[in-house]
Amino acid sequence: MDRYQFYRVCGVNLDLAIEAHALLRGATKREIPGVKEDKEHHPHATITTIHIFNLEGARALGKTPGTYITIEAPALLRADPPVQEAVAHLLSQKLTLLLQNLKIGPADPVLVVGLGNWQATPDSLGPKVISEFTVTRHLFQYAPQTLPPGSRPVSALSPGVLGTTGIETAEIIRGVVDRTQPKVIIAIDALAAGDLHRIGTSIQLTDTGISPGSGVGKQRIAINRDTMGIPVIAVGIPTVVHAAVIIYETLARTHQSIQAEFWTGDPNWVKGLIQEILKPFGGNLTVTPKEIDDLIHNLAWVVGAALNQTLHTTLLKTKAAIPLH
Amino acid sequence: MDRYQFYRVCGVNLDLAIEAHALLRGATKREIPGVKEDKEHHPHATITTIHIFNLEGARALGKTPGTYITIEAPALLRADPPVQEAVAHLLSQKLTLLLQNLKIGPADPVLVVGLGNWQATPDSLGPKVISEFTVTRHLFQYAPQTLPPGSRPVSALSPGVLGTTGIETAEIIRGVVDRTQPKVIIAIDALAAGDLHRIGTSIQLTDTGISPGSGVGKQRIAINRDTMGIPVIAVGIPTVVHAAVIIYETLARTHQSIQAEFWTGDPNWVKGLIQEILKPFGGNLTVTPKEIDDLIHNLAWVVGAALNQTLHTTLLKTKAAIPLH
Amino acid sequence: MDRYQFYRVCGVNLDLAIEAHALLRGATKREIPGVKEDKEHHPHATITTIHIFNLEGARALGKTPGTYITIEAPALLRADPPVQEAVAHLLSQKLTLLLQNLKIGPADPVLVVGLGNWQATPDSLGPKVISEFTVTRHLFQYAPQTLPPGSRPVSALSPGVLGTTGIETAEIIRGVVDRTQPKVIIAIDALAAGDLHRIGTSIQLTDTGISPGSGVGKQRIAINRDTMGIPVIAVGIPTVVHAAVIIYETLARTHQSIQAEFWTGDPNWVKGLIQEILKPFGGNLTVTPKEIDDLIHNLAWVVGAALNQTLHTTLLKTKAAIPLH
Amino acid sequence: MDRYQFYRVCGVNLDLAIEAHALLRGATKREIPGVKEDKEHHPHATITTIHIFNLEGARALGKTPGTYITIEAPALLRADPPVQEAVAHLLSQKLTLLLQNLKIGPADPVLVVGLGNWQATPDSLGPKVISEFTVTRHLFQYAPQTLPPGSRPVSALSPGVLGTTGIETAEIIRGVVDRTQPKVIIAIDALAAGDLHRIGTSIQLTDTGISPGSGVGKQRIAINRDTMGIPVIAVGIPTVVHAAVIIYETLARTHQSIQAEFWTGDPNWVKGLIQEILKPFGGNLTVTPKEIDDLIHNLAWVVGAALNQTLHTTLLKTKAAIPLH
């Protein structure tokens, strides 16, 4: 049993396509049909773009067909302003690319959704980002004189989490989409990675939206073009790993059979082991670094800066003075 | 010019019907047709119920026809648990009464909306209340075994404010109502009073919803049966007064003509005076006590406790164990 | 290698004496000299009192000599007000007992210290408690008329964490103690348990203060009678477990040798394994439930209520009205 | 009665020396002996430096002798990153100047104190700034290898407010100073201005520390060289005006006598008027804009950036990688 099978057996979602791809290639020792991967190298970051072309590739990776871009920037942990600005710039370039591919024009209305729970630090990335960029949709009605021609209506929503609202997040967003008619959603979410090294250092963009079971808060219903009626770009950053990852790491380093990657034991045994260890809190247990508050603070700034650069090109060019809300 | 005319001239909304009624009766020295007022006295509180029966009364008070119940409990400022519990109990009784009048049954689904901005303390009452009561709507699907028969689906939403979302709050709520089909909305909001003494001491309930221009965050579009398609009960507590109130208090105590309540000067002069004094920040200036954080903390508990008592009668009776979210 | 040895080898501190004692007794299969344990059973809780009499017991348990009281109340996870009130009452009784044993009189000044980081939810218990009880020290100077005779001066401090302040927490507290001369410190802290089941369900009180390396934020210097010059009662509640606990649970269930408790392998091998798995973030990785925000919210109320009952007996008896700050 | 006399009579502290000076010069129509004022003009800001040389000047202005530098940048309200960076740079230049005048060397230890209440938005500037710059004091002991030679130990403290701690803020800080031995304190505080236009647009630096009665939270005991034993630089930004300011503005615009600045009425009458109007909450009433959360968020960034530029010149030059806390 390799890591990939292990995560499948124990129901741990691999939020990052780059992890799914790497694991699968490691397991199969060959290229996956219907999947293509490109790499770019930048001073502070490596960018990997994975295209899943068809259902064969989708089934193999457990991901919807589409584009998955991962910016890997370990230097983000240093909280160094020049690094943060460079990564924000790369993120903005890739966001712009995805919007162009989706034929979203520079003045088309965009809804940014900050998923997660602002009261639980590891899951607060989405709501925190909402404070870090400029919304303009209301100005078209209340202060049109402050907007240069060609400005884009940008709106934002922090829908909360199922446990606090009692409502599926997808239902809340779809309701707001129906009323406000944006052309595209950009959803920001804290992810769970399969590797501790990715916490706070990887940023994934995808044009496929958010899948059920992904994110720290674990969406139940997808937030994607099917459920929303418009395209959904998701920007996700791992802030935790699932506790089962630690179990795997331990097994992998101590069980000959797992290391040999042909472990033939009963998957139910693995499942039972995990359920027994992670019984409290229904297994909803995440591993997170102590300095999670600094991490979220810095990452929210990076994503907010990228959103401003991407969505407000006209405003930034004309140096228009947007008033406070 | 009396206080009532003054507020009209300078565009200050009287959020509390009890204030509008008192001022109007003071000004006219007689009963207002189409308006009836009843008073009850309780150990820690006086409760005033104002019924506006027809359009004549509505026009006179500048309020929609309906029922306005105000609980006045100056002892709330003392942060005394027995007082808080007594007021929560009274609030629950009156909420129950309004729900019964609206023919909302004990198992009918309810959406509680916490209006306001969780990041600005004086406007954070609504979002803070959302953490203080139990939501159950999701449990009907994900954990029905935890719910005794006859339980009520309760959901909650903190829609944010126009300046942060770029979207009219009414639009967000209506979108969610359309998707989730509650039978009634209970909207919690921080209000602006016309009298400093009411901050943190008066609680208004009404079956008429939220009017444009009311609340600390100043709704632009009404949240009521007309805009939502279902009845809206609003629970509001003053946490600020508009800065214009201080101007009036000063004029009233120093201008003979205003004190005599027949001041005949030009309303435009008054309007100009206020615009000049309150020019910065577009006049969006509120007066608030320094200890606003304690105030909001205590009031959120009172409203949350009242909501639990009102909405979860079956749960409370059976002492069912609701899991954390 | 049993769990106890494992934690020693990998440097995981057992914050709870009840765990250290249970593990040690399990390992040695006999009573520990110099240690006495008593149990009481209450409707919603079991209370275990461990007395460590001498250095032999102290060395065996890795704990300072003194009294360790643990209230175990699994029902706390249900967020049920009657349970919360019952536990607060038990906590107050035990706090009162410890104060009496330390010869602290009912009017002696007390400093409550809320350890931890209010910006990182799992570590925010201490600072959140500070908002949940009444301070009175300043009223002796500024509003003595509000205090009945025999009132106690209570003050509070949230010193922050080393990473935010750059100062040892013990240094900050000692500085404040020197200036304000309380007779005793009550320090509130979020702990790391050795067992996931203890998160949010166990409350430990001790008259020995806080040891280096304990708590979520990992104090470097002790906060106890030696370093503070006055007795220190610590109230701690586990809100996380260290990630190494998951490693142990996995090994214990899969390695025959560990289960047989006579595993003879090299401790350095275990140490190396853990360092390899938990390399990112310097190993400062904690496991925490997703609903940590609700957990902390409810626990802060319980501890705050217990502090009010314990410290303000005179105020509560006379129903004096303490003004807001 | 002019504005200056009015504020004296009603006990409103003029936190900004620039306001005190302007008012006094307006009142006296001449230069104030012992006071010198210089102005510099920058693209986004005007900087006024007031030197109070002797006790005559001090008595006239109601300010301690010393240097008061005010950066006036109305463009700060626009939340425009280039403006924010320019103002941060000016603030850093002036902070550097004050430190040099005090003979504080580039490696001398500095304690930054964030005054105010993080739970009440208008008073949360100080605590919010603490998250926006880098502390290094602890690294000298725990990670000296991360620090280039010549680095400065910087520590930080959020002491809380009297109503929450029951302890004079000055006592807490002095206790920490005695234990940690910094060479200088930089204290950040939200101020109350005498003019609504100054909210969020003026930044005052002074080498005289914080006076009793100033700031939103109203310090009771001074935080200055006398009470702390080391020099105290205060950085203050108005986030509110006292409610009495609105009363004055109203009187000034409507009372012939006040406008003529020779109003001869009884100061007790003015005092009585204010006490009557501002009776609730003991007169502790402040006027604040609705968008106070955005304001504080942006200002905290500006001050934090200036502190990093000022205090960490060596770190910035060597591009050392400071780890997260």
CSV table of C-alpha atoms in Angstrom, one decimal, chain D:
chain,number,residue,atom,x,y,z
D,1,MET,CA,-14.7,81.6,25.3
D,2,ASP,CA,-12.6,80.2,22.5
D,3,ARG,CA,-12.2,76.5,21.7
D,4,TYR,CA,-9.1,76.3,23.7
D,5,GLN,CA,-10.7,77.7,26.9
D,6,PHE,CA,-13.8,75.5,26.2
D,7,TYR,CA,-11.7,72.3,26.1
D,8,ARG,CA,-9.9,73.3,29.3
D,9,VAL,CA,-13.2,74.1,31.0
D,10,CYS,CA,-14.8,70.8,30.0
D,11,GLY,CA,-11.7,68.7,30.7
D,12,VAL,CA,-11.1,67.6,27.1
D,13,ASN,CA,-7.5,66.8,26.6
D,14,LEU,CA,-5.8,68.1,23.4
D,15,ASP,CA,-3.7,65.1,22.6
D,16,LEU,CA,-2.1,66.8,19.6
D,17,ALA,CA,0.4,69.6,20.3
D,18,ILE,CA,-0.3,71.0,16.8
D,19,GLU,CA,-3.9,71.6,17.8
D,20,ALA,CA,-3.0,73.1,21.1
D,21,HIS,CA,-0.5,75.5,19.4
D,22,ALA,CA,-2.9,76.4,16.6
D,23,LEU,CA,-5.7,77.2,19.0
D,24,LEU,CA,-3.5,79.1,21.4
D,25,ARG,CA,-2.0,81.2,18.6
D,26,GLY,CA,-5.5,81.8,17.3
D,27,ALA,CA,-6.6,82.9,20.7
D,28,THR,CA,-3.7,85.1,21.5
D,29,LYS,CA,-3.0,86.4,18.0
D,30,ARG,CA,0.7,86.2,18.7
D,31,GLU,CA,3.7,83.9,19.0
D,32,ILE,CA,3.8,81.9,22.3
D,33,PRO,CA,7.1,82.5,24.2
D,34,GLY,CA,9.2,79.3,24.6
D,35,VAL,CA,7.5,77.6,21.6
D,36,LYS,CA,9.0,77.2,18.1
D,37,GLU,CA,7.2,75.7,15.1
D,38,ASP,CA,8.7,74.5,11.8
D,39,LYS,CA,7.0,73.2,8.7
D,40,GLU,CA,8.2,70.9,5.9
D,41,HIS,CA,6.2,70.1,2.8
D,42,HIS,CA,6.3,66.6,1.2
D,43,PRO,CA,4.4,65.2,-1.8
D,44,HIS,CA,1.8,63.5,0.4
D,45,ALA,CA,2.3,65.1,3.7
D,46,THR,CA,3.0,68.3,5.7
D,47,ILE,CA,5.3,67.9,8.7
D,48,THR,CA,5.1,70.3,11.6
D,49,THR,CA,7.7,70.2,14.3
D,50,ILE,CA,6.9,72.1,17.5
D,51,HIS,CA,9.6,72.6,20.1
D,52,ILE,CA,8.6,73.6,23.6
D,53,PHE,CA,11.7,75.0,25.2
D,54,ASN,CA,10.7,76.0,28.7
D,55,LEU,CA,8.1,75.9,31.3
D,56,GLU,CA,6.4,79.1,30.0
D,57,GLY,CA,5.8,77.4,26.7
D,58,ALA,CA,4.8,74.2,28.4
D,59,ARG,CA,2.3,76.0,30.7
D,60,ALA,CA,0.8,77.9,27.7
D,61,LEU,CA,0.3,74.8,25.6
D,62,GLY,CA,-0.5,72.4,28.5
D,63,LYS,CA,2.2,70.1,27.2
D,64,THR,CA,5.5,68.9,28.7
D,65,PRO,CA,8.7,70.6,27.2
D,66,GLY,CA,10.1,68.6,24.3
D,67,THR,CA,9.6,68.0,20.6
D,68,TYR,CA,6.3,67.3,18.9
D,69,ILE,CA,6.3,66.2,15.3
D,70,THR,CA,3.0,66.0,13.4
D,71,ILE,CA,2.7,64.4,10.0
D,72,GLU,CA,-0.5,65.5,8.3
D,73,ALA,CA,-1.4,63.3,5.4
D,74,PRO,CA,-5.1,63.6,4.4
D,75,ALA,CA,-4.4,61.1,1.6
D,76,LEU,CA,-4.1,58.4,4.1
D,77,LEU,CA,-7.9,58.1,4.1
D,78,ARG,CA,-7.7,56.8,0.5
D,79,ALA,CA,-5.9,53.6,1.5
D,80,ASP,CA,-3.5,54.0,-1.4
D,81,PRO,CA,-0.4,51.8,-1.1
D,82,PRO,CA,2.1,54.3,-2.5
D,83,VAL,CA,0.8,57.0,-0.1
D,84,GLN,CA,1.0,54.6,2.8
D,85,GLU,CA,4.5,53.6,1.9
D,86,ALA,CA,5.6,57.3,1.6
D,87,VAL,CA,4.1,58.2,5.0
D,88,ALA,CA,5.7,55.1,6.6
D,89,HIS,CA,9.0,56.3,5.2
D,90,LEU,CA,8.5,59.8,6.6
D,91,LEU,CA,7.5,58.4,9.9
D,92,SER,CA,10.6,56.2,10.0
D,93,GLN,CA,12.8,59.3,9.2
D,94,LYS,CA,11.4,61.2,12.1
D,95,LEU,CA,11.5,58.2,14.5
D,96,THR,CA,15.2,57.8,13.6
D,97,LEU,CA,15.7,61.5,14.3
D,98,LEU,CA,14.1,61.3,17.7
D,99,LEU,CA,16.1,58.2,18.6
D,100,GLN,CA,19.3,59.9,17.5
D,101,ASN,CA,18.5,63.0,19.6
D,102,LEU,CA,18.0,60.7,22.6
D,103,LYS,CA,21.5,59.1,21.9
D,104,ILE,CA,19.9,55.7,21.3
D,105,GLY,CA,22.3,53.7,19.2
D,106,PRO,CA,21.4,51.4,16.3
D,107,ALA,CA,21.9,48.2,18.5
D,108,ASP,CA,20.3,49.6,21.7
D,109,PRO,CA,17.4,47.6,22.9
D,110,VAL,CA,13.9,49.0,22.3
D,111,LEU,CA,10.6,48.1,23.8
D,112,VAL,CA,7.5,48.9,21.7
D,113,VAL,CA,4.3,49.3,23.7
D,114,GLY,CA,0.9,48.9,22.0
D,115,LEU,CA,-1.5,50.8,24.2
D,116,GLY,CA,-5.2,50.3,24.0
D,117,ASN,CA,-7.9,47.6,23.9
D,118,TRP,CA,-7.8,45.1,21.0
D,119,GLN,CA,-11.4,44.3,21.5
D,120,ALA,CA,-12.7,47.8,21.0
D,121,THR,CA,-11.9,48.8,17.4
D,122,PRO,CA,-11.4,52.5,17.8
D,123,ASP,CA,-8.9,51.9,20.6
D,124,SER,CA,-7.2,48.9,19.0
D,125,LEU,CA,-4.4,50.7,17.0
D,126,GLY,CA,-1.7,49.9,19.6
D,127,PRO,CA,-2.3,46.2,19.9
D,128,LYS,CA,-2.8,45.8,16.1
D,129,VAL,CA,0.6,47.5,15.4
D,130,ILE,CA,2.3,44.8,17.6
D,131,SER,CA,1.5,42.2,14.9
D,132,GLU,CA,2.9,44.3,12.1
D,133,PHE,CA,6.6,44.5,13.0
D,134,THR,CA,9.4,42.1,13.9
D,135,VAL,CA,10.5,41.4,17.5
D,136,THR,CA,14.0,40.0,17.9
D,137,ARG,CA,14.9,40.2,21.6
D,138,HIS,CA,14.3,36.5,22.2
D,139,LEU,CA,16.4,35.5,19.2
D,140,PHE,CA,19.6,36.7,20.9
D,141,GLN,CA,19.1,33.8,23.3
D,142,TYR,CA,17.3,31.2,21.3
D,143,ALA,CA,18.5,31.7,17.7
D,144,PRO,CA,21.5,34.0,17.7
D,145,GLN,CA,22.8,32.5,14.5
D,146,THR,CA,19.8,34.1,12.6
D,147,LEU,CA,20.9,37.6,13.6
D,148,PRO,CA,23.6,39.5,11.8
D,149,PRO,CA,26.2,41.4,13.9
D,150,GLY,CA,24.9,44.8,15.1
D,151,SER,CA,21.3,43.6,15.3
D,152,ARG,CA,19.0,45.4,17.8
D,153,PRO,CA,17.0,43.6,20.4
D,154,VAL,CA,13.4,44.7,19.9
D,155,SER,CA,10.6,43.6,22.2
D,156,ALA,CA,6.9,44.4,22.3
D,157,LEU,CA,4.1,44.5,24.9
D,158,SER,CA,0.3,45.0,24.8
D,159,PRO,CA,-0.4,45.8,28.4
D,160,GLY,CA,-4.2,46.0,28.0
D,161,VAL,CA,-6.4,48.7,29.6
D,162,LEU,CA,-7.3,49.6,33.2
D,163,GLY,CA,-10.9,48.4,32.9
D,164,THR,CA,-9.8,45.0,31.7
D,165,THR,CA,-6.7,44.5,33.9
D,166,GLY,CA,-7.5,46.5,37.0
D,167,ILE,CA,-3.9,47.7,36.9
D,168,GLU,CA,-2.5,51.1,35.8
D,169,THR,CA,-1.0,50.6,32.4
D,170,ALA,CA,2.1,52.6,33.6
D,171,GLU,CA,2.6,50.1,36.4
D,172,ILE,CA,2.6,47.1,34.0
D,173,ILE,CA,5.1,48.8,31.6
D,174,ARG,CA,7.4,49.9,34.4
D,175,GLY,CA,7.4,46.4,35.8
D,176,VAL,CA,8.5,45.0,32.4
D,177,VAL,CA,11.0,47.8,31.9
D,178,ASP,CA,12.6,46.9,35.2
D,179,ARG,CA,12.9,43.3,34.3
D,180,THR,CA,14.0,43.7,30.6
D,181,GLN,CA,16.1,46.9,30.7
D,182,PRO,CA,15.4,48.5,27.3
D,183,LYS,CA,17.1,51.8,26.6
D,184,VAL,CA,13.9,53.5,25.2
D,185,ILE,CA,10.2,52.9,24.9
D,186,ILE,CA,8.2,53.6,21.8
D,187,ALA,CA,4.6,53.7,22.8
D,188,ILE,CA,1.8,53.5,20.1
D,189,ASP,CA,-1.6,54.9,21.0
D,190,ALA,CA,-4.9,55.8,19.5
D,191,LEU,CA,-5.6,59.5,20.3
D,192,ALA,CA,-8.6,61.7,20.6
D,193,ALA,CA,-8.4,64.8,18.4
D,194,GLY,CA,-10.1,68.2,18.8
D,195,ASP,CA,-11.1,68.2,15.1
D,196,LEU,CA,-12.9,65.5,13.1
D,197,HIS,CA,-10.7,66.1,10.1
D,198,ARG,CA,-7.7,64.8,12.0
D,199,ILE,CA,-9.1,61.3,12.5
D,200,GLY,CA,-6.9,58.9,10.6
D,201,THR,CA,-4.9,61.6,8.9
D,202,SER,CA,-2.5,63.0,11.5
D,203,ILE,CA,0.4,61.2,13.2
D,204,GLN,CA,2.1,62.7,16.2
D,205,LEU,CA,5.6,61.7,17.4
D,206,THR,CA,7.0,63.1,20.6
D,207,ASP,CA,9.9,62.5,22.9
D,208,THR,CA,7.8,63.4,25.9
D,209,GLY,CA,5.9,60.2,26.3
D,210,ILE,CA,2.2,59.9,27.1
D,211,SER,CA,0.4,62.3,29.5
D,212,PRO,CA,-2.3,61.4,31.9
D,213,GLY,CA,-5.8,61.7,30.4
D,214,SER,CA,-4.6,61.4,26.8
D,215,GLY,CA,-5.5,58.7,24.3
D,216,VAL,CA,-8.8,57.0,23.7
D,217,GLY,CA,-8.3,54.8,26.7
D,218,LYS,CA,-7.3,57.8,28.9
D,219,GLN,CA,-4.2,56.9,30.8
D,220,ARG,CA,-4.3,57.9,34.5
D,221,ILE,CA,-0.6,57.9,35.1
D,222,ALA,CA,2.0,59.3,32.7
D,223,ILE,CA,4.2,57.0,30.7
D,224,ASN,CA,7.4,59.1,30.4
D,225,ARG,CA,11.0,59.4,31.4
D,226,ASP,CA,10.0,60.3,35.0
D,227,THR,CA,7.8,57.3,35.5
D,228,MET,CA,9.7,54.8,33.4
D,229,GLY,CA,13.3,55.8,34.1
D,230,ILE,CA,14.1,55.7,30.4
D,231,PRO,CA,13.0,58.0,27.5
D,232,VAL,CA,9.6,57.4,26.0
D,233,ILE,CA,8.8,58.2,22.4
D,234,ALA,CA,5.0,58.3,21.8
D,235,VAL,CA,3.5,57.7,18.3
D,236,GLY,CA,-0.2,58.7,18.4
D,237,ILE,CA,-2.9,58.8,15.7
D,238,PRO,CA,-6.3,60.3,16.3
D,239,THR,CA,-9.1,57.7,15.8
D,240,VAL,CA,-11.9,59.5,17.6
D,241,VAL,CA,-12.9,62.9,18.8
D,242,HIS,CA,-14.4,63.4,22.2
D,243,ALA,CA,-18.2,64.0,22.1
D,244,ALA,CA,-17.7,67.4,23.7
D,245,VAL,CA,-16.0,68.5,20.4
D,246,ILE,CA,-19.4,68.2,18.7
D,247,ILE,CA,-20.9,70.4,21.4
D,248,TYR,CA,-18.3,73.0,20.9
D,249,GLU,CA,-18.7,73.0,17.1
D,250,THR,CA,-22.4,73.5,17.6
D,251,LEU,CA,-22.0,76.4,20.1
D,252,ALA,CA,-19.2,78.0,18.0
D,253,ARG,CA,-21.4,78.1,15.0
D,254,THR,CA,-24.6,79.4,16.7
D,255,HIS,CA,-23.5,81.6,19.6
D,256,GLN,CA,-22.5,85.0,18.6
D,257,SER,CA,-20.6,85.4,21.8
D,258,ILE,CA,-18.5,82.3,21.2
D,259,GLN,CA,-17.8,83.1,17.6
D,260,ALA,CA,-16.6,86.6,18.7
D,261,GLU,CA,-14.2,84.9,21.0
D,262,PHE,CA,-15.0,87.1,23.9
D,263,TRP,CA,-17.8,85.1,25.3
D,264,THR,CA,-18.0,86.2,28.9
D,265,GLY,CA,-20.4,83.7,30.3
D,266,ASP,CA,-19.8,81.5,33.4
D,267,PRO,CA,-17.4,78.6,32.7
D,268,ASN,CA,-19.5,76.6,35.1
D,269,TRP,CA,-22.5,77.0,32.8
D,270,VAL,CA,-20.5,75.5,30.0
D,271,LYS,CA,-19.3,72.7,32.3
D,272,GLY,CA,-22.9,72.1,33.4
D,273,LEU,CA,-24.2,72.0,29.9
D,274,ILE,CA,-21.6,69.3,28.9
D,275,GLN,CA,-22.2,67.2,31.9
D,276,GLU,CA,-25.9,67.3,31.3
D,277,ILE,CA,-25.6,66.3,27.6
D,278,LEU,CA,-22.9,63.7,28.2
D,279,LYS,CA,-24.1,62.2,31.4
D,280,PRO,CA,-24.5,58.6,30.2
D,281,PHE,CA,-21.4,56.4,30.6
D,282,GLY,CA,-19.8,59.0,32.8
D,283,GLY,CA,-19.2,61.2,29.7
D,284,ASN,CA,-16.7,58.6,28.3
D,285,LEU,CA,-18.3,59.1,24.8
D,286,THR,CA,-16.3,59.2,21.6
D,287,VAL,CA,-17.2,60.1,18.0
D,288,THR,CA,-15.8,57.7,15.4
D,289,PRO,CA,-16.4,57.1,11.7
D,290,LYS,CA,-18.3,53.9,10.7
D,291,GLU,CA,-15.3,52.6,8.6
D,292,ILE,CA,-13.1,52.6,11.7
D,293,ASP,CA,-12.0,49.0,11.1
D,294,ASP,CA,-10.5,49.8,7.7
D,295,LEU,CA,-8.9,52.9,9.1
D,296,ILE,CA,-7.2,51.0,11.9
D,297,HIS,CA,-6.1,48.1,9.6
D,298,ASN,CA,-4.4,50.5,7.3
D,299,LEU,CA,-2.8,52.7,10.0
D,300,ALA,CA,-1.4,49.7,11.8
D,301,TRP,CA,0.4,48.7,8.6
D,302,VAL,CA,1.9,52.2,8.2
D,303,VAL,CA,3.2,52.3,11.8
D,304,GLY,CA,4.5,48.7,11.7
D,305,ALA,CA,6.3,49.3,8.4
D,306,ALA,CA,7.9,52.5,9.9
D,307,LEU,CA,9.0,50.6,13.0
D,308,ASN,CA,10.7,47.8,10.9
D,309,GLN,CA,12.5,50.4,8.8
D,310,THR,CA,13.6,52.3,11.9
D,311,LEU,CA,14.6,49.5,14.3
D,312,HIS,CA,15.9,46.8,12.0
D,313,THR,CA,18.4,48.7,9.7
D,314,THR,CA,21.0,45.9,10.0
D,315,LEU,CA,18.6,43.1,9.4
D,316,LEU,CA,17.1,44.8,6.4
D,317,LYS,CA,20.6,45.5,4.9
D,318,THR,CA,21.7,41.9,5.3
D,319,LYS,CA,18.4,40.5,4.2
D,320,ALA,CA,18.6,38.1,7.1
D,321,ALA,CA,15.7,35.6,7.2
D,322,ILE,CA,13.9,36.1,10.5
D,323,PRO,CA,11.9,33.0,11.2
D,324,LEU,CA,8.2,33.2,12.3
D,325,HIS,CA,7.8,33.3,16.0
